[in-house]
Coordinates of C-alpha atoms in Angstrom, one line a residue:
E11 CA 87.1 89.4 106.0
K12 CA 84.6 91.4 108.0
Y13 CA 86.2 93.6 110.8
K14 CA 89.7 92.5 109.7
T15 CA 92.2 95.2 108.6
Y16 CA 94.9 94.5 106.0
E17 CA 98.1 96.4 105.4
I18 CA 98.8 96.7 101.6
L19 CA 102.4 96.3 100.8
T20 CA 103.6 97.8 97.5
M21 CA 107.1 98.3 96.2
S22 CA 108.4 100.3 93.3
R23 CA 110.8 98.8 90.7
T24 CA 113.7 100.7 92.2
Q25 CA 112.9 99.4 95.7
L26 CA 112.6 95.7 94.7
D27 CA 113.8 94.1 91.5
L28 CA 111.3 91.3 90.9
T29 CA 113.8 89.5 88.6
N30 CA 116.3 89.2 91.5
Q31 CA 115.6 85.9 93.2
H32 CA 117.6 86.6 96.3
D33 CA 116.0 90.0 96.9
V34 CA 112.5 88.7 96.4
R35 CA 113.0 85.7 98.7
N36 CA 114.4 88.1 101.4
Y37 CA 111.4 90.4 101.0
F38 CA 109.0 87.5 101.6
K39 CA 111.0 86.3 104.6
N40 CA 110.9 89.8 106.2
H41 CA 107.2 90.4 105.8
N42 CA 104.2 88.5 107.2
I43 CA 102.3 88.2 103.9
D44 CA 98.9 86.6 103.8
Q45 CA 97.8 87.4 100.2
V46 CA 99.6 88.1 97.0
Y47 CA 98.1 89.8 93.9
L48 CA 100.7 89.3 91.2
A49 CA 100.1 91.8 88.4
A50 CA 103.7 92.7 87.7
A51 CA 104.9 92.0 84.2
K52 CA 106.8 93.4 81.2
V53 CA 104.0 94.2 78.8
G54 CA 103.6 95.8 75.4
G55 CA 101.7 95.8 72.1
I56 CA 102.3 94.0 68.8
Y57 CA 105.5 96.0 68.0
A58 CA 107.2 95.3 71.3
N59 CA 106.3 91.7 71.5
N60 CA 107.4 91.1 67.9
N61 CA 110.7 92.8 68.3
Y62 CA 111.9 91.9 71.8
P63 CA 110.9 88.3 72.3
Y64 CA 113.8 87.5 74.6
D65 CA 112.9 90.3 77.0
F66 CA 109.3 89.2 77.2
I67 CA 110.0 85.5 77.9
S68 CA 113.0 86.0 80.2
I69 CA 111.7 88.8 82.4
N70 CA 108.2 87.5 82.8
S71 CA 109.3 83.9 83.6
Q72 CA 111.7 85.3 86.2
I73 CA 109.0 87.4 87.8
A74 CA 106.6 84.5 87.9
N75 CA 109.2 82.0 89.3
N76 CA 110.6 84.4 91.9
L77 CA 107.3 85.6 93.3
I78 CA 105.2 82.4 93.2
I79 CA 107.9 80.2 94.6
S80 CA 108.9 82.7 97.3
A81 CA 105.3 83.0 98.3
F82 CA 105.0 79.2 98.5
E83 CA 108.2 78.8 100.5
N84 CA 107.1 81.4 103.0
K85 CA 103.7 79.8 103.5
V86 CA 101.6 82.4 101.8
K87 CA 98.1 80.7 101.6
N88 CA 96.5 82.9 99.0
L89 CA 97.9 84.1 95.6
V90 CA 96.2 85.2 92.4
Y91 CA 98.4 85.5 89.3
L92 CA 97.3 87.7 86.4
G93 CA 97.9 85.7 83.2
S94 CA 96.7 87.0 79.9
S95 CA 94.1 86.1 77.3
C96 CA 96.9 85.7 74.8
I97 CA 97.8 82.3 76.4
Y98 CA 95.0 80.7 74.5
P99 CA 95.1 79.3 70.9
N100 CA 94.8 82.0 68.2
N101 CA 92.3 80.2 65.9
L102 CA 89.2 80.1 68.0
N103 CA 86.3 82.0 66.4
R104 CA 84.1 81.7 69.5
K105 CA 84.1 82.5 73.2
I106 CA 87.3 81.2 74.7
K107 CA 86.9 78.9 77.7
E108 CA 89.6 78.2 80.4
N109 CA 89.9 74.6 79.3
D110 CA 91.0 75.8 75.8
L111 CA 94.5 76.3 77.2
L112 CA 97.2 74.4 75.3
K113 CA 94.8 73.1 72.7
G114 CA 96.2 74.9 69.7
R115 CA 99.0 77.2 68.4
L116 CA 99.7 80.6 70.0
E117 CA 99.5 83.9 68.1
S118 CA 103.0 84.3 66.7
T119 CA 103.3 88.0 67.4
N120 CA 103.2 87.4 71.2
E121 CA 104.2 83.8 71.5
F122 CA 107.2 84.4 73.9
Y123 CA 105.2 86.5 76.3
S124 CA 102.4 83.9 76.2
I125 CA 104.7 81.1 77.1
A126 CA 106.1 83.0 80.1
K127 CA 102.5 83.6 81.3
I128 CA 101.6 80.0 80.9
L129 CA 104.5 79.1 83.1
G130 CA 103.2 81.3 85.9
C131 CA 99.7 79.8 85.5
K132 CA 101.0 76.2 85.6
L133 CA 103.2 77.0 88.7
C134 CA 100.0 78.1 90.5
E135 CA 98.1 75.1 89.3
S136 CA 100.8 72.7 90.5
I137 CA 101.0 74.2 93.9
N138 CA 97.2 74.1 94.2
K139 CA 97.2 70.4 93.2
N140 CA 100.0 69.3 95.4
Y141 CA 99.3 71.4 98.5
S142 CA 95.7 72.6 98.3
L143 CA 96.7 76.2 98.7
N144 CA 94.6 79.0 97.2
Y145 CA 96.9 79.7 94.2
F146 CA 95.0 80.4 91.0
S147 CA 95.2 82.5 87.8
I148 CA 93.0 85.2 86.2
M149 CA 93.1 85.8 82.5
P150 CA 92.1 89.4 81.8
T151 CA 91.0 90.5 78.3
N152 CA 92.4 93.7 76.9
T153 CA 92.5 96.1 79.9
Y154 CA 92.4 99.9 79.7
G155 CA 91.8 102.9 81.9
Q156 CA 93.4 105.6 83.9
N157 CA 97.3 105.5 84.4
D158 CA 97.7 103.5 81.2
N159 CA 100.9 103.2 79.1
Y160 CA 100.9 105.6 76.2
D161 CA 104.4 104.8 74.8
D162 CA 104.5 105.0 71.0
L163 CA 106.1 101.5 70.6
N164 CA 105.1 99.6 73.8
S165 CA 101.4 100.5 74.3
H166 CA 98.5 98.3 73.7
V167 CA 95.8 99.0 71.1
M168 CA 93.4 101.0 73.3
P169 CA 95.9 103.5 74.7
A170 CA 97.6 103.7 71.3
L171 CA 94.4 104.7 69.6
L172 CA 93.3 107.1 72.4
K173 CA 96.6 108.9 72.1
K174 CA 96.5 109.1 68.3
F175 CA 93.0 110.6 68.3
Y176 CA 93.6 112.9 71.3
L177 CA 96.7 114.4 69.7
A178 CA 95.0 114.5 66.2
K179 CA 92.1 116.5 67.7
K180 CA 94.4 118.7 69.8
N181 CA 96.8 119.5 66.9
K182 CA 94.1 119.6 64.2
L183 CA 95.7 116.9 62.1
P184 CA 94.0 115.7 58.9
Q185 CA 94.1 112.0 59.6
V186 CA 94.8 109.2 62.1
E187 CA 96.6 106.0 61.1
V188 CA 95.4 102.7 62.5
W189 CA 97.5 99.6 62.3
G190 CA 96.2 96.7 60.3
S191 CA 92.9 96.2 58.4
G192 CA 90.5 97.2 61.2
K193 CA 88.8 93.8 61.0
P194 CA 90.1 91.9 64.1
L195 CA 87.7 91.7 67.0
R196 CA 88.8 92.6 70.5
E197 CA 87.1 92.6 73.9
F198 CA 88.0 95.3 76.5
I199 CA 87.5 95.6 80.2
H200 CA 88.0 98.8 82.3
V201 CA 90.7 98.6 84.9
D202 CA 88.2 99.3 87.8
D203 CA 86.1 96.3 86.7
L204 CA 89.2 94.1 86.6
A205 CA 90.2 95.2 90.1
S206 CA 86.8 94.4 91.5
G207 CA 86.9 91.0 89.8
I208 CA 90.3 90.2 91.3
V209 CA 89.2 91.0 94.8
K210 CA 85.9 89.2 94.4
S211 CA 87.7 86.1 93.2
M212 CA 90.2 86.1 96.0
I213 CA 87.3 86.0 98.5
N214 CA 85.0 83.6 96.7
N215 CA 87.3 81.3 94.6
T216 CA 89.0 79.4 97.4
N217 CA 90.1 76.0 95.9
K218 CA 87.3 76.2 93.3
F219 CA 88.7 77.1 89.9
P220 CA 92.5 77.1 89.0
Y221 CA 91.8 79.4 86.0
L222 CA 89.3 82.3 85.7
N223 CA 88.7 84.4 82.6
I224 CA 87.6 88.0 83.1
G225 CA 86.1 90.1 80.4
Y226 CA 83.2 92.4 79.6
G227 CA 81.3 89.9 77.5
D228 CA 81.2 91.6 74.1
D229 CA 83.8 92.3 71.5
I230 CA 84.2 95.1 68.9
S231 CA 86.2 95.4 65.6
I232 CA 89.2 97.7 65.6
K233 CA 87.5 99.7 62.9
K234 CA 84.3 100.3 65.0
L235 CA 86.5 101.1 68.1
A236 CA 88.4 103.7 66.1
L237 CA 85.1 105.2 64.9
M238 CA 83.8 105.3 68.5
I239 CA 86.9 107.1 69.7
K240 CA 86.7 109.5 66.8
K241 CA 83.2 110.4 67.8
I242 CA 84.0 110.7 71.5
T243 CA 87.1 112.9 70.9
K244 CA 85.2 114.9 68.2
F245 CA 88.0 114.4 65.7
E246 CA 86.9 115.5 62.3
G247 CA 89.6 114.1 60.1
K248 CA 90.0 110.8 58.2
I249 CA 90.9 107.3 59.6
V250 CA 93.5 105.5 57.4
F251 CA 94.2 101.8 58.0
N252 CA 97.8 100.7 57.4
R253 CA 97.5 97.2 56.1
S254 CA 101.2 96.7 56.0
K255 CA 101.1 96.4 59.8
P256 CA 100.0 93.1 61.5
D257 CA 96.5 92.4 62.6
G258 CA 97.4 89.9 65.3
T259 CA 94.7 87.4 66.4
K260 CA 91.5 87.7 64.4
R261 CA 89.2 87.4 67.4
K262 CA 89.7 87.1 71.2
L263 CA 86.5 87.0 73.2
L264 CA 86.5 85.3 76.6
D265 CA 83.9 83.1 78.2
S266 CA 83.7 84.7 81.7
S267 CA 80.9 82.6 83.1
R268 CA 83.1 81.1 85.8
I269 CA 83.9 84.4 87.5
R270 CA 80.4 85.6 87.0
S271 CA 79.3 82.5 89.0
L272 CA 81.3 83.9 91.9
G273 CA 79.1 87.0 92.1
W274 CA 81.1 89.4 89.9
S275 CA 79.9 91.4 86.9
P276 CA 81.3 94.4 85.0
K277 CA 79.8 97.9 85.6
I278 CA 81.6 100.1 83.1
D279 CA 80.6 99.8 79.4
L280 CA 83.1 100.7 76.7
E281 CA 81.9 104.2 75.8
K282 CA 81.8 105.3 79.4
G283 CA 85.2 103.7 80.1
I284 CA 86.8 105.6 77.2
Q285 CA 85.3 108.8 78.4
L286 CA 86.7 108.2 81.9
T287 CA 90.1 107.4 80.5
L288 CA 90.2 110.5 78.3
K289 CA 89.6 112.7 81.3
T290 CA 93.1 111.9 82.6
I291 CA 95.0 111.4 79.4
N292 CA 96.5 114.9 79.4
R293 CA 98.5 113.9 82.5
Y294 CA 100.6 111.5 80.4
I295 CA 100.6 113.1 76.9
S296 CA 102.0 116.6 76.3

């Protein structure tokens, strides 16, 4: 709001365990909180989701329950919950709309994470319906940018590829291995565009839409993405696709017309976003 100053409260994982219901409730009781931006989650790529399903469903459902219910119990009027584009059916070869939720099977490689995220979305929707509070969910497409997670086993496709090409160029390696066939299509949004969309929606989405997709608007094949990163990093070796690894969902492109109707649009295209991200990658990779 104009002329109003907000204090931003942030807590590290060591300061507040979001899976501890007692501690979360006490935190809300001891702070006069007006808005909640719930982005906390246990996340990872195909490998982590496939191999640690219990962690992904249990930790993320606890985080959603503890924060959303504690916010509601302490009369917080505004809350935006970051869901995920993986909550939608995996067989849609078109732009995905918000009302596609629960109309088909989930992608098997991240089913448990998706179910936990759906729980958080439905919690917000139920509070909005029963009590007319401004609790709603945003479904981001694949997000990337500065301060990303470059862990070998837990990173998503963009940071994983950026790390591989960065190190291959730096160490003059002959090739880069890319998981899968390279055929799946993915949409990407830079973290700064996502942040601006979240803030814009908190201001302009009061009791309008329970769900909002947010994406750049175009998708790209993993093969073309790898070639783009190869060109930007000036890597001169080969790209090898490991077809023994899973592809995941064939296509995942969001219809973001709702959030665009609220006055938001992305500003950072994919090539520029990759260049911005690579400028800081040496901080996280030795």
